[in-house]
Coordinates of C-alpha atoms in Angstrom, one line a residue:
Chain A
X1 CA 10.8 -31.0 -6.9
X2 CA 9.0 -27.5 -7.2
X3 CA 6.4 -27.4 -4.7
X4 CA 3.2 -25.8 -5.0
X5 CA 1.5 -26.0 -1.0
X6 CA -1.9 -24.6 0.2
X7 CA -2.3 -24.2 3.4
X8 CA -6.0 -23.9 4.6
X9 CA -6.4 -21.6 7.7
X10 CA -6.9 -24.1 10.1
X11 CA -2.5 -24.1 9.7
X12 CA -2.7 -20.0 10.9
X13 CA -4.9 -19.6 13.5
X14 CA -7.1 -22.8 15.5
X15 CA -10.9 -22.8 14.3
X16 CA -12.8 -21.3 17.1
X17 CA -9.6 -19.1 18.2
X18 CA -9.8 -15.3 19.0
X19 CA -7.0 -14.4 16.1
X20 CA -4.4 -13.3 18.8
X21 CA -1.2 -12.7 17.3
X22 CA -0.1 -15.3 19.9
X23 CA -1.8 -17.5 18.9
X24 CA -1.4 -17.4 15.0
X25 CA 2.5 -17.7 15.7
X26 CA 1.7 -20.4 17.5
X27 CA -0.6 -22.5 14.9
X28 CA 2.1 -20.9 12.4
X29 CA 5.8 -22.7 14.4
X30 CA 3.9 -25.7 14.0
X31 CA 2.9 -25.5 10.2
X32 CA 6.6 -24.5 9.3
X33 CA 8.1 -28.0 10.7
X34 CA 6.0 -29.4 8.7
X35 CA 7.3 -27.4 5.7
X36 CA 10.5 -26.9 6.4
X37 CA 10.8 -30.5 6.5
X38 CA 10.1 -30.2 3.0
X39 CA 12.5 -27.3 1.9
X40 CA 15.3 -30.0 3.9
X41 CA 15.1 -32.4 1.8
X42 CA 16.0 -30.8 -1.4
X43 CA 12.1 -29.4 -2.9
X44 CA 11.9 -25.9 -4.0
X45 CA 8.6 -24.4 -2.5
X46 CA 6.4 -21.7 -3.2
X47 CA 3.5 -21.8 -0.7
X48 CA -0.3 -19.8 -0.7
X49 CA -3.0 -19.9 2.0
X50 CA -6.0 -18.6 3.1
X51 CA -6.8 -15.7 4.9
X52 CA -10.9 -16.2 5.3
X53 CA -10.8 -15.4 9.2
X54 CA -8.4 -12.6 9.4
X55 CA -10.4 -10.5 6.4
X56 CA -13.4 -11.6 8.7
X57 CA -11.5 -9.8 11.4
X58 CA -10.7 -7.1 9.5
X59 CA -14.1 -6.2 8.5
X60 CA -15.0 -6.3 11.3
X61 CA -12.9 -3.8 13.1
X62 CA -13.4 -1.8 10.0
X63 CA -16.7 -2.4 10.6
X64 CA -16.6 -0.5 14.5
X65 CA -14.2 2.7 13.0
X66 CA -16.5 2.9 10.2
X67 CA -18.3 6.8 11.5
X68 CA -14.2 7.8 11.9
X69 CA -12.4 5.7 9.2
X70 CA -14.2 4.4 5.3
X71 CA -13.7 1.2 5.5
X72 CA -11.3 -0.6 2.9
X73 CA -13.2 -2.2 -0.2
X74 CA -12.9 -6.0 -0.6
X75 CA -9.4 -5.7 -3.2
X76 CA -8.0 -3.9 -0.1
X77 CA -8.8 -6.1 2.8
X78 CA -7.1 -8.8 0.7
X79 CA -3.8 -6.7 0.3
X80 CA -4.0 -5.9 3.6
X81 CA -4.1 -9.3 4.8
X82 CA -1.6 -10.4 2.6
X83 CA 0.8 -8.5 4.3
X84 CA -0.3 -9.7 7.6
X85 CA -0.3 -13.1 7.0
X86 CA 2.8 -12.7 4.5
X87 CA 5.2 -11.9 7.0
X88 CA 4.2 -13.8 9.9
X89 CA 4.2 -17.2 7.1
X90 CA 7.5 -15.7 6.3
X91 CA 8.4 -15.2 9.7
X92 CA 7.7 -18.0 10.9
X93 CA 9.2 -20.2 8.0
X94 CA 12.6 -18.3 7.6
X95 CA 13.0 -19.2 11.6
X96 CA 12.9 -23.0 11.0
X97 CA 15.1 -23.0 7.7
X98 CA 19.4 -23.4 8.3
X99 CA 20.6 -20.3 6.6
X100 CA 21.3 -18.8 3.4
X101 CA 17.7 -20.3 2.6
X102 CA 15.8 -17.1 2.9
X103 CA 11.5 -16.5 3.0
X104 CA 10.4 -13.6 0.7
X105 CA 6.3 -12.2 0.7
X106 CA 4.8 -11.1 -2.6
X107 CA 2.2 -8.9 -2.7
X108 CA 0.4 -10.6 -5.2
X109 CA -3.0 -9.6 -7.3
X110 CA -4.7 -11.9 -9.7
X111 CA -6.2 -10.6 -12.6
X112 CA -10.2 -12.5 -13.1
X113 CA -13.1 -11.7 -15.2
X114 CA -14.8 -8.1 -14.4
X115 CA -18.0 -9.7 -16.8
X116 CA -17.6 -13.1 -14.9
X117 CA -21.0 -14.3 -14.0
X118 CA -19.7 -13.8 -10.5
X119 CA -19.8 -10.4 -10.3
X120 CA -24.1 -10.8 -11.1
X121 CA -24.7 -12.9 -8.5
X122 CA -22.4 -12.6 -5.0
X123 CA -21.8 -15.9 -3.1
X124 CA -19.3 -15.8 -0.9
X125 CA -19.9 -15.2 2.9
X126 CA -17.1 -12.6 3.8
X127 CA -17.3 -10.6 7.5
X128 CA -18.6 -11.0 10.5
X129 CA -22.7 -12.5 10.5
X130 CA -25.8 -10.2 11.7
X131 CA -29.5 -10.4 12.3
X132 CA -31.3 -9.0 9.7
X133 CA -32.2 -5.6 10.8
X134 CA -28.0 -5.5 11.9
X135 CA -27.7 -6.1 8.3
X136 CA -30.5 -4.1 7.0
X137 CA -29.0 -0.9 8.3
X138 CA -25.1 -1.7 7.0
X139 CA -26.0 -3.1 3.7
X140 CA -27.9 0.2 3.5
X141 CA -25.3 3.4 4.9
X142 CA -22.3 0.8 2.8
X143 CA -24.4 -0.6 0.0
X144 CA -23.1 -4.1 0.4
X145 CA -25.5 -7.1 -0.9
X146 CA -25.9 -9.2 2.4
X147 CA -27.2 -13.1 2.0
X148 CA -29.2 -15.1 4.2
X149 CA -26.9 -18.3 6.1
X150 CA -27.6 -21.8 6.7
X151 CA -28.0 -20.8 10.3
X152 CA -30.8 -17.9 9.4
X153 CA -28.2 -15.0 10.4
X154 CA -27.0 -13.0 8.2
X155 CA -23.9 -12.0 5.7
X156 CA -22.1 -10.0 3.1
X157 CA -21.4 -11.6 0.3
X158 CA -19.3 -11.2 -2.8
X159 CA -18.4 -11.8 -5.9
X160 CA -15.5 -15.2 -5.9
X161 CA -14.5 -14.8 -10.1
X162 CA -12.7 -17.6 -11.0
X163 CA -8.6 -16.3 -11.5
X164 CA -7.4 -16.3 -14.6
X165 CA -3.2 -14.9 -14.3
X166 CA -1.2 -14.2 -11.9
X167 CA 0.1 -10.3 -12.6
X168 CA 3.6 -11.3 -10.9
X169 CA 3.9 -13.8 -12.2
X170 CA 7.1 -13.7 -14.3
X171 CA 9.4 -12.3 -11.3
X172 CA 7.5 -15.1 -8.9
X173 CA 8.9 -17.6 -10.4
X174 CA 12.6 -15.8 -11.1
X175 CA 13.0 -15.8 -7.3
X176 CA 11.8 -20.0 -7.2
X177 CA 14.6 -20.0 -10.5
X178 CA 17.2 -18.5 -7.9
X179 CA 16.4 -20.6 -4.8
X180 CA 13.8 -18.9 -2.5
X181 CA 11.3 -20.3 -0.9
X182 CA 8.8 -17.6 -1.7
X183 CA 5.2 -16.5 -0.4
X184 CA 2.3 -15.3 -2.9
X185 CA -0.9 -15.0 -3.6
X186 CA -2.0 -15.2 0.0
X187 CA -5.9 -15.3 0.2
X188 CA -6.5 -16.0 -3.0
X189 CA -4.8 -13.1 -4.7
X190 CA -5.5 -9.1 -4.5
X191 CA -8.1 -9.9 -6.9
X192 CA -7.9 -7.0 -10.3
X193 CA -9.7 -6.7 -13.4
X194 CA -7.3 -5.9 -16.7
X195 CA -8.6 -2.7 -19.1
X196 CA -6.1 -2.4 -21.5
X197 CA -3.3 -2.9 -19.7
X198 CA -4.8 -0.8 -16.8
X199 CA -5.2 -2.9 -13.7
X200 CA -8.4 -2.1 -11.0
X201 CA -9.2 -4.1 -7.7
X202 CA -12.5 -5.5 -7.5
X203 CA -14.9 -6.2 -4.4
X204 CA -14.2 -9.8 -4.6
X205 CA -12.6 -13.0 -3.4
X206 CA -10.6 -15.6 -4.5
X207 CA -10.8 -19.3 -4.1
X208 CA -6.9 -20.0 -2.5
X209 CA -7.4 -23.5 -3.8
X210 CA -8.4 -22.3 -7.6
X211 CA -5.6 -19.8 -7.2
X212 CA -3.0 -22.3 -5.8
X213 CA -3.8 -24.6 -9.2
X214 CA -3.1 -21.2 -11.6
X215 CA -0.2 -20.7 -9.6
X216 CA 1.2 -24.3 -9.4
X217 CA 1.0 -23.6 -13.4
X218 CA 2.3 -20.4 -13.6
X219 CA 5.6 -21.6 -11.3
X220 CA 6.0 -24.2 -13.3
X221 CA 5.4 -27.0 -10.2
X222 CA 5.5 -30.5 -10.3
X223 CA 3.3 -31.2 -7.8
X224 CA 0.5 -29.4 -5.7
X225 CA 0.3 -29.8 -2.5
X226 CA -3.0 -29.3 -0.8
X227 CA -2.9 -29.1 2.7
X228 CA -5.9 -29.8 5.1
X229 CA -7.3 -31.4 8.6
X230 CA -8.0 -34.0 6.9
X231 CA -5.6 -36.8 6.5
X232 CA -7.2 -37.9 3.2
X233 CA -11.0 -37.1 0.7
X234 CA -12.7 -39.3 1.9
X235 CA -16.2 -41.1 0.5
X236 CA -19.6 -41.2 1.8
X237 CA -17.8 -38.6 4.4
X238 CA -20.0 -38.2 7.9
X239 CA -21.4 -41.5 6.9
X240 CA -21.0 -45.0 8.6
X241 CA -19.9 -46.1 5.1
X242 CA -16.8 -43.3 5.4
X243 CA -13.9 -44.4 3.8
X244 CA -10.5 -42.5 2.9
X245 CA -9.5 -42.2 -0.5
X246 CA -5.1 -42.9 -1.7
X247 CA -5.3 -42.4 -5.0
X248 CA -8.4 -40.8 -7.1
X249 CA -8.3 -40.5 -11.0
X250 CA -9.9 -37.1 -12.4
X251 CA -12.2 -38.7 -13.5
X252 CA -14.3 -40.9 -10.5
X253 CA -13.0 -36.7 -8.9
X254 CA -14.8 -35.4 -10.8
X255 CA -17.6 -38.3 -11.0
X256 CA -18.0 -37.2 -6.8
X257 CA -17.4 -33.5 -7.4
X258 CA -21.0 -34.6 -9.0
X259 CA -22.5 -36.2 -7.1
X260 CA -21.8 -33.7 -4.3
X261 CA -19.8 -35.7 -2.3
X262 CA -17.2 -33.1 -1.2
X263 CA -18.9 -30.4 0.7
X264 CA -19.1 -26.7 -1.7
X265 CA -16.8 -24.7 1.1
X266 CA -14.7 -27.2 1.9
X267 CA -13.4 -30.8 -0.1
X268 CA -14.8 -29.4 -3.2
X269 CA -12.9 -26.2 -4.2
X270 CA -9.1 -28.5 -2.9
X271 CA -10.3 -31.4 -5.6
X272 CA -11.6 -29.0 -8.4
X273 CA -8.3 -27.3 -7.7
X274 CA -5.7 -31.0 -7.7
X275 CA -8.0 -32.1 -10.7
X276 CA -7.4 -28.8 -13.0
X277 CA -3.9 -28.6 -12.0
X278 CA -3.3 -32.2 -13.3
X279 CA -5.6 -32.1 -16.6
X280 CA -3.1 -29.6 -16.6
X281 CA 0.0 -32.1 -16.9
X282 CA 0.6 -31.0 -13.2
X283 CA 0.8 -34.0 -10.4
X284 CA -1.6 -33.6 -6.7
X285 CA -2.3 -34.4 -3.7
X286 CA -4.6 -33.9 -0.9
X287 CA -4.0 -34.8 3.0
X288 CA -3.4 -33.1 6.4
X289 CA 0.0 -31.0 7.5
X290 CA 1.4 -33.3 9.8
X291 CA 2.1 -35.3 7.0
X292 CA 3.5 -32.5 4.9
X293 CA 6.2 -35.6 4.6
X294 CA 5.2 -38.7 4.1
X295 CA 2.5 -37.2 1.4
X296 CA 5.2 -36.6 -1.3
X297 CA 6.7 -40.1 -1.1
X298 CA 2.7 -41.2 -1.6
X299 CA 3.0 -42.2 2.7
X300 CA -1.0 -40.5 3.6
X301 CA -2.9 -38.5 1.6
X302 CA -5.1 -38.6 -1.6
X303 CA -3.3 -38.7 -4.8
X304 CA -5.1 -37.3 -7.7
X305 CA -4.2 -39.2 -10.8
X306 CA -5.0 -38.7 -15.0
Chain B
X1 CA 20.8 6.1 -12.5
X2 CA 19.9 3.7 -9.7
X3 CA 17.2 6.2 -7.9
X4 CA 15.9 4.1 -4.2
X5 CA 13.2 7.3 -3.6
X6 CA 11.7 8.0 -0.7
X7 CA 8.2 9.0 -1.0
X8 CA 6.1 11.2 2.4
X9 CA 2.9 10.7 3.8
X10 CA 1.4 13.5 1.7
X11 CA 2.2 11.7 -0.9
X12 CA 0.3 8.7 -0.1
X13 CA -3.3 10.5 0.5
X14 CA -3.9 14.1 1.2
X15 CA -2.9 15.7 4.9
X16 CA -6.4 16.3 6.5
X17 CA -8.3 13.8 4.2
X18 CA -10.7 11.2 4.9
X19 CA -7.9 8.4 4.6
X20 CA -10.8 7.0 1.7
X21 CA -9.6 4.3 -0.7
X22 CA -10.5 7.2 -3.5
X23 CA -8.5 9.7 -1.9
X24 CA -5.3 7.8 -1.7
X25 CA -5.7 6.3 -5.3
X26 CA -6.2 9.5 -6.7
X27 CA -3.3 10.9 -4.5
X28 CA -1.5 8.1 -5.5
X29 CA -2.3 8.9 -9.4
X30 CA -0.6 12.2 -9.9
X31 CA 2.4 10.6 -7.7
X32 CA 2.7 7.6 -10.5
X33 CA 3.1 10.3 -13.2
X34 CA 5.7 12.3 -11.6
X35 CA 7.8 8.8 -10.8
X36 CA 7.2 6.9 -14.5
X37 CA 8.8 9.8 -15.7
X38 CA 12.2 8.5 -14.0
X39 CA 11.7 5.1 -15.5
X40 CA 10.5 5.8 -19.0
X41 CA 14.1 8.1 -18.7
X42 CA 15.8 4.9 -18.2
X43 CA 16.3 4.8 -14.7
X44 CA 16.3 2.4 -12.5
X45 CA 13.7 2.4 -9.2
X46 CA 13.3 1.1 -5.9
X47 CA 10.5 2.7 -3.7
X48 CA 10.1 3.5 -0.5
X49 CA 7.2 5.6 2.1
X50 CA 5.3 6.1 5.1
X51 CA 2.6 4.3 6.7
X52 CA 1.8 7.3 9.0
X53 CA -1.4 8.1 8.6
X54 CA -2.3 4.2 7.6
X55 CA -1.0 3.0 10.7
X56 CA -2.8 5.8 12.6
X57 CA -6.3 3.8 10.6
X58 CA -5.0 0.3 12.0
X59 CA -5.1 1.4 15.3
X60 CA -8.4 3.1 16.4
X61 CA -10.1 0.6 13.8
X62 CA -8.2 -2.5 16.2
X63 CA -9.5 0.4 19.3
X64 CA -12.6 0.5 18.4
X65 CA -13.5 -3.3 17.9
X66 CA -10.6 -4.4 21.2
X67 CA -13.9 -6.2 23.0
X68 CA -13.6 -9.0 19.8
X69 CA -11.0 -8.8 17.8
X70 CA -7.4 -8.5 19.4
X71 CA -5.4 -5.2 18.1
X72 CA -2.5 -6.5 16.9
X73 CA 1.4 -5.4 18.4
X74 CA 3.1 -3.0 16.0
X75 CA 5.6 -5.3 14.5
X76 CA 1.8 -6.8 12.0
X77 CA 0.2 -3.0 11.6
X78 CA 3.0 -2.3 10.1
X79 CA 2.6 -5.4 7.8
X80 CA -0.4 -4.8 7.5
X81 CA 0.6 -1.2 6.2
X82 CA 2.8 -3.1 3.9
X83 CA -0.2 -5.2 1.7
X84 CA -2.2 -2.0 1.8
X85 CA 0.5 0.9 0.7
X86 CA 2.6 -2.0 -1.2
X87 CA -0.6 -3.1 -3.4
X88 CA -1.8 1.0 -3.7
X89 CA 1.3 1.9 -5.0
X90 CA 2.6 -0.6 -6.5
X91 CA -0.7 -0.9 -8.6
X92 CA -0.5 2.6 -9.7
X93 CA 2.9 3.3 -10.7
X94 CA 2.2 -0.1 -12.8
X95 CA -0.7 1.5 -14.6
X96 CA 1.9 4.6 -15.3
X97 CA 4.0 2.5 -17.2
X98 CA 4.4 0.9 -20.5
X99 CA 4.7 -2.8 -20.7
X100 CA 6.8 -5.1 -20.0
X101 CA 7.5 -3.1 -16.9
X102 CA 6.4 -4.1 -13.7
X103 CA 6.0 -2.9 -10.7
X104 CA 6.2 -5.6 -7.5
X105 CA 6.1 -5.0 -4.0
X106 CA 8.0 -7.0 -1.6
X107 CA 7.4 -7.6 2.7
X108 CA 10.4 -6.3 3.5
X109 CA 11.1 -7.0 7.7
X110 CA 13.7 -4.7 9.1
X111 CA 16.8 -5.5 12.6
X112 CA 17.3 -3.5 14.8
X113 CA 18.8 -3.4 18.1
X114 CA 16.7 -4.7 20.7
X115 CA 19.0 -3.8 23.9
X116 CA 18.7 0.5 21.4
X117 CA 18.3 2.5 24.3
X118 CA 15.2 3.4 22.1
X119 CA 13.0 0.6 23.8
X120 CA 13.8 1.8 26.9
X121 CA 12.7 5.5 26.2
X122 CA 9.4 4.8 24.2
X123 CA 9.3 8.4 21.5
X124 CA 7.4 8.1 18.7
X125 CA 3.7 8.9 18.4
X126 CA 1.2 6.7 17.4
X127 CA -2.2 6.5 16.4
X128 CA -4.8 9.1 18.1
X129 CA -4.8 11.2 20.4
X130 CA -7.5 10.5 23.4
X131 CA -7.5 13.3 26.4
X132 CA -6.0 12.3 29.4
X133 CA -8.2 9.7 31.3
X134 CA -9.4 7.7 28.1
X135 CA -5.7 7.4 27.1
X136 CA -5.3 6.3 31.4
X137 CA -8.0 3.9 30.6
X138 CA -6.2 2.4 27.1
X139 CA -3.0 2.1 29.0
X140 CA -4.2 0.4 31.7
X141 CA -5.8 -2.2 30.0
X142 CA -3.5 -2.6 27.5
X143 CA 0.0 -2.0 28.6
X144 CA 1.0 0.5 26.1
X145 CA 2.8 3.6 26.9
X146 CA 1.5 6.8 26.0
X147 CA 2.9 10.5 25.9
X148 CA 0.9 13.9 26.3
X149 CA 1.2 15.8 22.7
X150 CA 2.6 19.7 21.9
X151 CA -1.2 20.3 21.9
X152 CA -2.1 18.9 25.7
X153 CA -3.2 15.4 23.9
X154 CA -2.0 12.2 24.7
X155 CA -1.0 9.7 22.0
X156 CA 0.5 6.3 22.6
X157 CA 4.4 6.1 21.4
X158 CA 6.9 3.1 20.6
X159 CA 10.4 2.9 20.3
X160 CA 11.7 4.2 17.1
X161 CA 15.0 2.4 16.8
X162 CA 17.5 2.8 14.2
X163 CA 17.4 0.2 11.2
X164 CA 20.3 -2.5 10.6
X165 CA 19.7 -4.5 7.8
X166 CA 17.3 -4.6 5.8
X167 CA 16.2 -9.0 6.7
X168 CA 15.5 -8.7 2.2
X169 CA 18.3 -7.4 0.6
X170 CA 19.3 -10.0 -1.7
X171 CA 16.5 -10.9 -3.0
X172 CA 15.2 -7.2 -3.3
X173 CA 19.3 -6.3 -5.3
X174 CA 18.6 -9.2 -7.6
X175 CA 14.7 -8.4 -8.2
X176 CA 15.6 -5.0 -8.9
X177 CA 19.5 -6.1 -10.8
X178 CA 16.8 -7.4 -13.5
X179 CA 15.1 -5.0 -14.7
X180 CA 11.7 -4.7 -12.0
X181 CA 10.6 -1.9 -10.2
X182 CA 9.8 -1.8 -6.4
X183 CA 8.5 -1.2 -3.6
X184 CA 10.3 -1.6 -0.5
X185 CA 10.4 -0.8 2.9
X186 CA 7.6 1.0 3.4
X187 CA 6.8 2.4 6.7
X188 CA 10.6 2.0 8.1
X189 CA 9.5 -1.7 7.4
X190 CA 8.6 -4.3 10.1
X191 CA 10.7 -4.3 12.9
X192 CA 12.8 -7.5 13.5
X193 CA 15.4 -8.5 16.1
X194 CA 17.6 -10.9 15.5
X195 CA 18.9 -13.4 17.7
X196 CA 20.6 -16.5 17.4
X197 CA 19.4 -16.9 13.8
X198 CA 15.4 -16.6 14.6
X199 CA 14.2 -13.2 13.7
X200 CA 11.1 -11.3 15.9
X201 CA 8.9 -8.5 15.5
X202 CA 8.9 -6.0 17.8
X203 CA 6.7 -3.0 19.3
X204 CA 8.3 -0.6 17.2
X205 CA 8.3 1.8 13.7
X206 CA 11.3 2.8 12.2
X207 CA 11.8 6.0 10.9
X208 CA 11.4 5.7 7.6
X209 CA 13.8 8.2 5.3
X210 CA 16.4 6.5 7.8
X211 CA 15.0 3.1 6.1
X212 CA 15.4 4.9 3.4
X213 CA 19.0 5.4 3.7
X214 CA 19.5 2.1 4.2
X215 CA 17.6 1.0 1.8
X216 CA 19.5 3.0 -0.9
X217 CA 23.1 1.5 0.3
X218 CA 21.7 -2.5 0.1
X219 CA 20.8 -1.9 -3.4
X220 CA 23.8 -0.5 -4.6
X221 CA 21.9 3.3 -5.3
X222 CA 23.2 5.9 -7.5
X223 CA 20.6 8.1 -5.4
X224 CA 18.6 8.4 -2.9
X225 CA 15.9 11.1 -4.2
X226 CA 13.4 12.5 -0.9
X227 CA 10.6 13.9 -2.5
X228 CA 8.0 15.6 -0.2
X229 CA 6.3 18.3 -0.6
X230 CA 8.5 21.4 -0.4
X231 CA 10.7 22.0 -2.9
X232 CA 13.6 23.1 -1.5
X233 CA 15.9 22.9 2.6
X234 CA 14.9 25.7 4.0
X235 CA 17.3 27.8 6.6
X236 CA 15.2 30.3 9.0
X237 CA 12.4 27.8 7.8
X238 CA 8.9 29.5 8.9
X239 CA 10.9 33.0 9.5
X240 CA 11.6 36.4 6.9
X241 CA 15.2 35.3 6.2
X242 CA 14.1 32.3 4.7
X243 CA 15.9 30.7 1.9
X244 CA 15.9 27.8 -0.3
X245 CA 19.3 25.4 -0.6
X246 CA 20.0 24.8 -4.2
X247 CA 22.7 22.6 -3.0
X248 CA 24.0 22.1 1.3
X249 CA 27.4 20.4 2.2
X250 CA 27.6 18.0 4.7
X251 CA 29.1 19.5 7.2
X252 CA 26.8 22.5 6.5
X253 CA 23.7 20.2 7.2
X254 CA 25.3 18.6 10.3
X255 CA 25.9 22.4 11.6
X256 CA 22.3 22.9 10.7
X257 CA 20.8 20.2 12.0
X258 CA 22.7 20.9 15.5
X259 CA 21.7 24.0 15.7
X260 CA 17.7 22.4 15.4
X261 CA 17.3 24.6 11.8
X262 CA 15.3 21.0 10.2
X263 CA 12.6 20.0 12.9
X264 CA 12.5 16.6 14.5
X265 CA 8.9 14.9 12.9
X266 CA 9.9 16.6 9.5
X267 CA 12.8 17.7 7.0
X268 CA 15.0 16.6 10.3
X269 CA 15.4 12.7 9.3
X270 CA 15.3 13.5 5.8
X271 CA 18.4 15.2 5.9
X272 CA 20.0 12.6 8.2
X273 CA 19.2 10.0 5.7
X274 CA 20.6 11.8 3.0
X275 CA 23.6 12.6 4.9
X276 CA 24.1 9.4 5.9
X277 CA 24.0 8.0 2.7
X278 CA 26.1 10.9 1.3
X279 CA 28.5 9.8 3.2
X280 CA 27.9 6.4 2.7
X281 CA 29.6 7.4 -0.9
X282 CA 26.0 8.0 -2.8
X283 CA 24.3 10.9 -3.8
X284 CA 21.1 12.5 -2.5
X285 CA 18.6 14.8 -3.1
X286 CA 15.8 16.1 -1.6
X287 CA 12.6 18.0 -3.2
X288 CA 9.3 18.5 -4.6
X289 CA 7.7 15.1 -5.9
X290 CA 5.7 17.4 -8.7
X291 CA 9.2 18.0 -8.9
X292 CA 11.5 14.8 -9.4
X293 CA 12.6 14.9 -13.0
X294 CA 14.1 18.3 -12.7
X295 CA 15.7 17.3 -9.6
X296 CA 17.9 14.5 -11.3
X297 CA 19.5 17.2 -13.7
X298 CA 20.2 19.5 -10.9
X299 CA 17.4 22.1 -11.4
X300 CA 15.7 21.8 -8.5
X301 CA 15.4 21.0 -5.0
X302 CA 18.8 21.1 -3.2
X303 CA 21.1 18.9 -3.5
X304 CA 23.6 17.0 -0.6
X305 CA 26.9 17.4 -1.8
X306 CA 30.1 15.2 0.5

């Protein structure tokens, strides 16, 4: 089978960690073992991943040196993180695989609609959180938009438009066809708009799960596998009546999404991505990284069915 | 013809500039026009580029935020810069080319010898320069090696080992074979060592011109084109007797290299790279970015002959 696997942030570095390269390498080596099993079982693999904590750290570094080095816009921050994570992820997976398989990282741009309402209502928090006066000072100096967060602190918010098209989709598919494991569209892809055939980066971040669904369609995947920390999608999450689901139809998923069963910042986009790929004729599942192989054989995780 | 083009740092952002993305986009759009002419003339193109100023700025940003965000080692800094520059270079060139040509950026690792003497005598200055007390404080906190520079200030120095092999050489060649313009091995490539088939990043930077010569061999290039600011290689550079060379044999080049005609930080590695590729059976030339097409037809630049 051809698989598109979306890796959550925790597979890349532990939540609450320092973000050191040693931490990242250690998390990635665990992830790589689980993923290598899929490749040695004969599956073809395209890997994508989040970049939230890594971009957050880049933004903090840029902020601290802003008097001497001009901070980069969000598209370039996305590209920086694709370089960093693409390298670390590819190397970790490569080291877990037998030769001659080679893991490649392809810088990936994703086209979004510049006239999307997402750009009028920036909603996705990025980077560090600040107390109000500091946020105001940075907003004034940079022109960035800040919004108050549930914890009462302020964070920069940017647009999170829907991914429409992967710029490099054709060569990406050719690389997969020729037997390579490819890391692509990290962090949801570098967001660009297209006007008269010209590409231009925009101040946005694209949801990585949405891009994973698009990637699955682009490379003709048989299965979209969204890996996270949870063993299954749950209904009644956090209540006494919580129950894990081994399967869920598209209709059920949409109903529960509407009912707010899946939080927007975590399970929501994963379920949406699976629904969208299943509707496009594919198969999709959500589950724990450590269960990757078991999810494929239907023994773990949550399968989304038509 | 299949060309490997090495772009100097000034093609990416002006010397003495601020390093803002606007500056980079503006320099790159000029470079892209010159390079697009080669592609529309029917040549196949693999592009590589320097990253010194960009990595310098990343190191400064990391230094300023070091109390909150662990700085990354040099291999990861190289990968970060490949993401940043690979994206900006590919997008600029893509926008200068007619469809369906698509420019791809491939994250590229380059194997070096971990037992090379280069690691015992780190010599390549990276990042900002400091007064002695500040350099000492950073050295103590980080374990980095600093060395005094000709201007009396101190800079971190790292190993600059020779590139031995491009990890992604086979898929890179396949992408070029299938008609793609590829940006690869930016900044000389991410330096890694290989031990029993396992890759591991190292604290080093690889000279981008040396890697360009290796890249030219790896993809079976007909011509290695090293583009810089100078219109020709000069003998007696900076003296009244200075003269430009339209051709130079390998033997002449080696003699002048030994005589110190080509400074180590600038023309030296470019001439060495060309000599190495010509000795391997290829053709090579050095010249100004704006003359790229004229260099191909022998009307500009300096051709290195066997």
